[in-house]
Coordinates of C-alpha atoms and ligand atoms in Angstrom, one line a residue:
X1 CA -28.8 21.8 116.9
X2 CA -31.5 24.0 117.9
X3 CA -31.8 26.0 120.7
X4 CA -34.7 23.5 122.1
X5 CA -32.4 21.0 122.1
X6 CA -29.8 22.8 123.9
X7 CA -32.0 24.1 126.8
X8 CA -31.5 22.3 129.6
X9 CA -34.4 20.8 131.6
X10 CA -35.6 20.1 134.9
X11 CA -36.5 16.7 134.0
X12 CA -35.8 14.2 131.4
X13 CA -38.9 13.9 129.2
X14 CA -40.5 10.4 128.5
X15 CA -39.5 8.5 125.3
X16 CA -41.9 8.7 122.4
X17 CA -44.8 5.8 122.5
X18 CA -43.9 4.2 119.8
X19 CA -46.0 0.9 118.4
X20 CA -43.9 -1.6 116.1
X21 CA -44.6 -2.1 112.1
X22 CA -45.9 -5.1 110.7
X23 CA -42.6 -6.9 108.9
X24 CA -39.8 -4.4 109.3
X25 CA -37.8 -2.7 112.8
X26 CA -38.5 0.5 112.5
X27 CA -41.4 1.6 114.8
X28 CA -44.5 4.5 114.4
X29 CA -43.9 7.2 116.9
X30 CA -47.2 8.3 118.5
X31 CA -48.6 11.3 118.8
X32 CA -52.0 11.6 119.8
X33 CA -55.1 9.2 120.4
X34 CA -58.4 10.7 118.8
X35 CA -61.7 7.8 119.0
X36 CA -64.8 8.2 117.7
X37 CA -67.3 7.5 120.0
X38 CA -69.9 5.8 118.3
X39 CA -69.7 4.8 114.6
X40 CA -72.2 1.0 114.5
X41 CA -75.2 1.2 114.2
X42 CA -76.1 -2.0 116.6
X43 CA -73.8 -0.7 119.0
X44 CA -75.3 2.4 119.3
X45 CA -78.3 0.8 120.4
X46 CA -76.8 -1.4 122.9
X47 CA -75.7 2.0 124.4
X48 CA -79.2 3.4 124.2
X49 CA -78.3 5.9 121.8
X50 CA -80.8 6.3 118.4
X51 CA -78.3 4.8 115.2
X52 CA -78.9 8.0 113.0
X53 CA -76.4 9.2 110.7
X54 CA -75.2 12.0 113.1
X55 CA -72.0 14.1 112.3
X56 CA -69.4 11.5 114.3
X57 CA -67.8 13.1 117.7
X58 CA -64.7 12.3 119.0
X59 CA -63.0 12.2 122.4
X60 CA -59.3 11.4 123.0
X61 CA -56.6 9.6 124.9
X62 CA -52.9 10.3 126.2
X63 CA -50.1 9.1 123.3
X64 CA -48.8 6.9 126.6
X65 CA -52.1 5.5 126.9
X66 CA -51.0 3.0 123.7
X67 CA -50.0 -0.6 124.9
X68 CA -48.1 -2.3 122.8
X69 CA -49.0 -6.5 121.9
X70 CA -49.3 -9.2 124.1
X71 CA -48.8 -7.4 126.9
X72 CA -50.4 -7.9 130.5
X73 CA -52.6 -5.1 131.7
X74 CA -53.6 -4.6 135.3
X75 CA -57.2 -4.2 136.3
X76 CA -57.7 -0.2 136.3
X77 CA -58.7 1.4 139.7
X78 CA -61.7 3.0 140.4
X79 CA -63.8 0.7 138.2
X80 CA -66.0 -2.6 138.8
X81 CA -67.2 -2.6 135.3
X82 CA -63.9 -2.4 132.6
X83 CA -65.5 -2.4 129.2
X84 CA -64.0 -4.0 125.9
X85 CA -63.9 -2.5 123.0
X86 CA -62.3 -4.2 119.5
X87 CA -61.5 -1.1 117.2
X88 CA -60.3 -0.5 113.5
X89 CA -57.4 2.1 113.8
X90 CA -55.8 4.3 111.9
X91 CA -52.6 5.3 111.9
X92 CA -51.8 9.0 110.0
X93 CA -48.5 9.7 108.3
X94 CA -49.8 13.2 106.7
X95 CA -51.2 15.7 108.7
X96 CA -53.7 18.2 107.5
X97 CA -56.4 20.5 108.3
X98 CA -60.5 20.8 106.1
X99 CA -58.9 17.0 104.4
X100 CA -61.5 16.3 101.6
X101 CA -62.7 12.9 101.7
X102 CA -61.6 12.0 98.6
X103 CA -58.0 12.7 99.1
X104 CA -58.5 11.5 102.8
X105 CA -56.8 8.3 102.6
X106 CA -53.8 9.4 101.1
X107 CA -53.3 10.8 104.8
X108 CA -53.2 7.2 106.2
X109 CA -49.7 5.3 106.6
X110 CA -51.6 2.2 107.7
X111 CA -54.3 0.2 109.9
X112 CA -54.2 -1.7 113.5
X113 CA -56.4 -3.2 115.7
X114 CA -57.1 -1.7 119.2
X115 CA -59.5 -2.2 122.2
X116 CA -60.8 1.2 123.1
X117 CA -60.5 0.0 127.2
X118 CA -63.1 1.6 129.1
X119 CA -64.3 1.8 132.5
X120 CA -68.1 1.8 132.0
X121 CA -69.5 3.0 135.1
X122 CA -67.4 5.9 135.4
X123 CA -68.4 7.0 131.8
X124 CA -72.5 6.2 132.8
X125 CA -72.0 8.6 135.4
X126 CA -70.1 10.9 133.3
X127 CA -73.0 10.8 130.7
X128 CA -76.1 11.3 133.7
X129 CA -74.1 14.3 135.0
X130 CA -72.8 15.6 131.5
X131 CA -69.4 15.8 132.3
X132 CA -66.4 14.8 130.4
X133 CA -65.5 11.1 129.5
X134 CA -61.6 11.5 130.4
X135 CA -61.5 9.6 133.3
X136 CA -63.5 7.0 132.0
X137 CA -61.8 6.5 129.0
X138 CA -58.8 8.2 129.1
X139 CA -56.7 6.0 132.0
X140 CA -53.3 4.9 132.0
X141 CA -52.7 1.4 130.0
X142 CA -56.3 1.7 128.0
X143 CA -55.0 1.9 124.4
X144 CA -54.0 -1.8 123.8
X145 CA -53.2 -2.2 120.2
X146 CA -51.4 -4.5 117.9
X147 CA -48.7 -3.7 115.2
X148 CA -49.3 -1.1 112.7
X149 CA -49.6 -3.0 109.3
X150 CA -48.6 0.0 106.7
X151 CA -51.1 0.2 103.4
X152 CA -48.0 -1.1 101.1
X153 CA -48.9 -5.1 103.1
X154 CA -52.4 -4.6 103.9
X155 CA -54.3 -2.0 101.6
X156 CA -57.0 0.1 102.4
X157 CA -59.2 -1.4 105.3
X158 CA -63.5 -0.6 104.1
X159 CA -64.8 -4.4 104.4
X160 CA -64.2 -8.2 106.3
X161 CA -65.1 -8.9 109.9
X162 CA -63.9 -7.1 113.2
X163 CA -64.4 -9.6 116.5
X164 CA -62.7 -10.0 119.6
X165 CA -63.2 -13.1 122.2
X166 CA -62.5 -13.4 126.0
X167 CA -61.3 -16.7 126.9
X168 CA -61.4 -18.2 123.3
X169 CA -65.5 -17.0 123.1
X170 CA -67.1 -14.6 120.5
X171 CA -68.4 -11.2 122.3
X172 CA -67.8 -9.0 119.6
X173 CA -68.7 -9.4 116.4
X174 CA -69.3 -7.0 113.1
X175 CA -68.2 -6.0 109.5
X176 CA -65.7 -3.0 108.9
X177 CA -68.3 -2.2 106.2
X178 CA -71.0 -1.2 108.8
X179 CA -69.3 1.6 110.0
X180 CA -71.4 4.8 109.8
X181 CA -68.6 7.1 108.9
X182 CA -66.1 6.3 106.6
X183 CA -62.0 5.7 107.4
X184 CA -62.1 8.8 104.8
X185 CA -65.1 10.2 106.4
X186 CA -63.6 9.9 109.9
X187 CA -60.2 11.7 108.3
X188 CA -61.9 14.9 106.7
X189 CA -64.3 15.3 109.9
X190 CA -61.4 14.9 112.8
X191 CA -59.6 17.5 110.3
X192 CA -61.7 20.2 110.5
X193 CA -61.4 20.3 114.4
X194 CA -57.9 19.5 114.5
X195 CA -55.1 20.0 112.1
X196 CA -53.9 16.5 112.2
X197 CA -50.1 15.4 112.5
X198 CA -47.8 12.7 111.9
X199 CA -48.1 10.0 114.4
X200 CA -51.7 10.9 115.2
X201 CA -53.9 7.6 115.8
X202 CA -57.5 7.3 115.3
X203 CA -59.7 4.8 117.0
X204 CA -62.6 4.6 114.7
X205 CA -65.3 3.0 116.9
X206 CA -66.6 -0.3 118.1
X207 CA -69.2 -2.9 116.8
X208 CA -71.6 -4.1 119.1
X209 CA -71.3 -6.5 121.7
X210 CA -69.5 -4.5 124.3
X211 CA -69.0 -6.0 128.0
X212 CA -67.3 -6.4 130.7
X213 CA -63.2 -7.9 131.3
X214 CA -62.0 -9.3 134.6
X215 CA -58.9 -10.5 136.2
X216 CA -57.5 -13.2 134.4
X217 CA -59.4 -12.8 131.1
X218 CA -58.0 -13.3 128.0
X219 CA -58.5 -10.8 124.9
X220 CA -57.6 -11.6 121.5
X221 CA -59.4 -9.2 118.9
X222 CA -59.6 -9.3 115.0
X223 CA -59.9 -7.6 111.9
X224 CA -59.5 -9.8 108.3
X225 CA -56.7 -9.0 106.8
X226 CA -54.3 -7.1 110.1
X227 CA -52.1 -9.0 112.6
X228 CA -54.4 -9.8 115.7
X229 CA -54.1 -7.8 119.4
X230 CA -54.2 -9.6 122.2
X231 CA -53.7 -9.2 125.6
X232 CA -54.7 -11.0 129.4
X233 CA -55.8 -8.3 132.2
X234 CA -53.9 -9.1 135.8
X235 CA -54.9 -8.2 138.9
X236 CA -53.7 -5.8 140.7
X237 CA -54.7 -5.7 144.6
X238 CA -53.5 -3.0 145.8
X239 CA -54.8 -0.1 142.8
X240 CA -58.4 -2.4 143.1
X241 CA -58.4 -1.9 147.0
X242 CA -59.2 1.9 146.8
X243 CA -62.5 1.3 145.1
X244 CA -64.1 -1.1 148.1
Ligands
MN1 MN1 -64.6 3.4 121.5

């Protein structure tokens, strides 16, 4: 027992957010959530950006923004334009700094399907005024995610369909091979900015077709080779009334 375990605390800290592992009863404890800002040329174009191979840029969400597969998600406060962004999520098991691309995949525990929920109206305002993206990207319950499939089960994901349906209709469609920055390149670039740690997640960017979600919408998100992500947006009348 270390001293830190016997210190008395002002209050009991919350449990570490955790994600089910495909085919196992053990769970993956989440440390941090990193996200790649722009990683498919067609999506960069639809957002009005030049899809050149500029270095990847990153933003974050709090670890407790995680929502496990199948859970209902309230329509968030303070927005009238909630958007879906289906993404391949990389789960890190072995940390490191300045990781070279040739060994970057050794740091991966597995992969999942995530939805980088976005208050698009707040993001547009932040972009216009040069302000941070936290309120647009890092809000409560903004990171629904499927179970994590270990590499031993699914291999490394470098090609295959990625798509998202709303109420059974395909809204986003792309291929993992269209990513501007590969999984290994993302890990290498991110580890030059942060010492990666076991439990870190990386949302790797979204293909074209992002659009609005409304209360009651059913989301079904797929990356070929992984179990799908499903969730529903429910109404939260009390919070929603704050913006009216
Ligand atoms: Mn995204």
